């Protein structure tokens, strides 16, 4: 049987039920953490017609209905009405989770999280959103579970969404493929670009518009801003380094120490603020590596831009000092 797609998580269930000997059934591989609640099962014994239980045809394992099965056993019955599920064990587990999300004794948050971990292991190609729908959790919770479950293991380049379509985990990959296809086939339709790159038609339209405007197809604005800020800082720094006709000032060995000892700075609010701004010894000492390592890779460009913004600010302040001097 083909692999269960996210958009058909309910699976192929035979609509008709039939009586099956209780002795032929295998207890459920349940997403529940505890044993069958006997008190709840006894309360079901009073129900005249219980709904059929769901059983995996391949293994005869109960998917949904262990409390009903226990009630029938306690009542001394030899058989029970069954509907069959035609799928493998992985599909059957997803179906068991789905069946216990909205009916009967619903799964707890901890049980749904444990079920999501099993689904991530069974279907790593599924998107976080598809697993969230299957396990009754938020997408953010599933993303955290996936990070803890897979650790440093290699990750798939694409995942299957709820609609059954595979999409790249990193959307920039598909955009770059679309731009490359567009350069080789400038007359290609949006649908042809989308199919070649594995992206949506809307994304293909956006890539084509960016390429026609001469922009980056991925839209890496942070990197462009990074270069612009760097250029601004370098240009301003070069302007400030024009030879000064005034007499040269003898260099100070430890200028921060000299300023720190100055009472006019130490005992005024503006002076103390200036000293705090000037004290960057954490960067000059061994702490610089730790500060750099604390920033995740996806924010390095933003950090670089922020540093250059501060450089621009200090260069402007230096220009004020030189004009005042």
CSV table of N, CA and C in Angstrom, one decimal, residues 3-4 12 24 32 57 68 92 109 126 141 143 157 165 169 171 193 197-199 201 218 238-239 257 272 286 310 318:
chain,number,residue,atom,x,y,z
A,3,UNK,N,2.2,5.0,0.9
A,3,UNK,CA,2.4,5.7,2.2
A,3,UNK,C,1.2,6.6,2.4
A,4,UNK,N,0.8,6.7,3.7
A,4,UNK,CA,-0.3,7.5,4.0
A,4,UNK,C,0.1,9.0,3.9
A,12,UNK,N,-7.9,4.6,4.7
A,12,UNK,CA,-8.9,3.8,4.1
A,12,UNK,C,-9.6,2.9,5.1
A,24,UNK,N,-9.7,-13.3,18.7
A,24,UNK,CA,-8.9,-13.1,17.5
A,24,UNK,C,-8.2,-11.7,17.5
A,32,UNK,N,-2.2,6.1,24.4
A,32,UNK,CA,-2.4,6.4,25.8
A,32,UNK,C,-1.2,5.9,26.7
A,57,UNK,N,-6.6,-4.5,9.7
A,57,UNK,CA,-6.9,-5.8,9.1
A,57,UNK,C,-5.6,-6.7,9.0
A,68,UNK,N,-14.3,-0.2,24.8
A,68,UNK,CA,-15.5,-0.9,24.3
A,68,UNK,C,-15.2,-2.4,24.3
A,92,UNK,N,-1.7,2.9,11.0
A,92,UNK,CA,-2.7,2.5,12.1
A,92,UNK,C,-2.5,3.4,13.3
A,109,UNK,N,-2.3,16.3,26.9
A,109,UNK,CA,-1.2,17.0,26.2
A,109,UNK,C,0.0,16.2,26.2
A,126,UNK,N,7.1,14.4,6.7
A,126,UNK,CA,5.9,15.2,6.9
A,126,UNK,C,6.3,16.6,7.5
A,141,UNK,N,4.9,23.6,18.8
A,141,UNK,CA,5.2,22.5,19.7
A,141,UNK,C,5.8,21.3,18.9
A,143,UNK,N,7.5,21.6,16.1
A,143,UNK,CA,8.8,22.0,15.7
A,143,UNK,C,9.8,21.8,16.8
A,157,UNK,N,15.6,17.5,2.9
A,157,UNK,CA,15.6,18.8,2.2
A,157,UNK,C,14.1,19.3,2.0
A,165,UNK,N,1.6,17.7,-0.9
A,165,UNK,CA,2.7,18.2,-1.7
A,165,UNK,C,4.0,18.4,-1.0
A,169,UNK,N,12.4,22.5,2.8
A,169,UNK,CA,12.5,23.1,4.2
A,169,UNK,C,13.0,24.5,4.1
A,171,UNK,N,13.1,27.5,1.9
A,171,UNK,CA,12.4,28.0,0.7
A,171,UNK,C,13.4,28.7,-0.3
A,193,UNK,N,7.7,27.0,-14.5
A,193,UNK,CA,8.8,27.4,-13.5
A,193,UNK,C,8.5,26.7,-12.2
A,197,UNK,N,10.9,23.9,-10.3
A,197,UNK,CA,11.6,24.3,-9.1
A,197,UNK,C,11.0,23.7,-7.8
A,198,UNK,N,9.8,23.1,-8.0
A,198,UNK,CA,9.1,22.5,-6.8
A,198,UNK,C,8.6,23.6,-5.9
A,199,UNK,N,8.0,24.7,-6.5
A,199,UNK,CA,7.5,25.7,-5.7
A,199,UNK,C,6.1,26.0,-6.1
A,201,UNK,N,2.9,28.4,-7.7
A,201,UNK,CA,2.8,29.3,-8.8
A,201,UNK,C,3.0,30.7,-8.3
A,218,UNK,N,15.7,35.5,-3.8
A,218,UNK,CA,15.4,35.0,-2.4
A,218,UNK,C,14.9,36.2,-1.6
A,238,UNK,N,37.0,57.1,5.8
A,238,UNK,CA,38.0,57.6,4.9
A,238,UNK,C,38.0,59.1,4.9
A,239,UNK,N,36.8,59.7,5.0
A,239,UNK,CA,36.7,61.2,5.0
A,239,UNK,C,37.4,61.7,6.3
A,257,UNK,N,41.4,54.5,30.9
A,257,UNK,CA,41.8,54.6,32.3
A,257,UNK,C,42.0,56.1,32.6
A,272,UNK,N,29.3,59.6,33.3
A,272,UNK,CA,29.2,58.1,33.6
A,272,UNK,C,28.6,57.4,32.4
A,286,UNK,N,38.9,38.0,26.2
A,286,UNK,CA,38.5,36.7,25.7
A,286,UNK,C,36.9,36.6,25.5
A,310,UNK,N,26.6,51.1,14.8
A,310,UNK,CA,27.3,51.7,15.9
A,310,UNK,C,28.6,52.3,15.5
A,318,UNK,N,32.8,61.2,16.6
A,318,UNK,CA,34.2,61.6,16.5
A,318,UNK,C,34.3,62.9,15.6
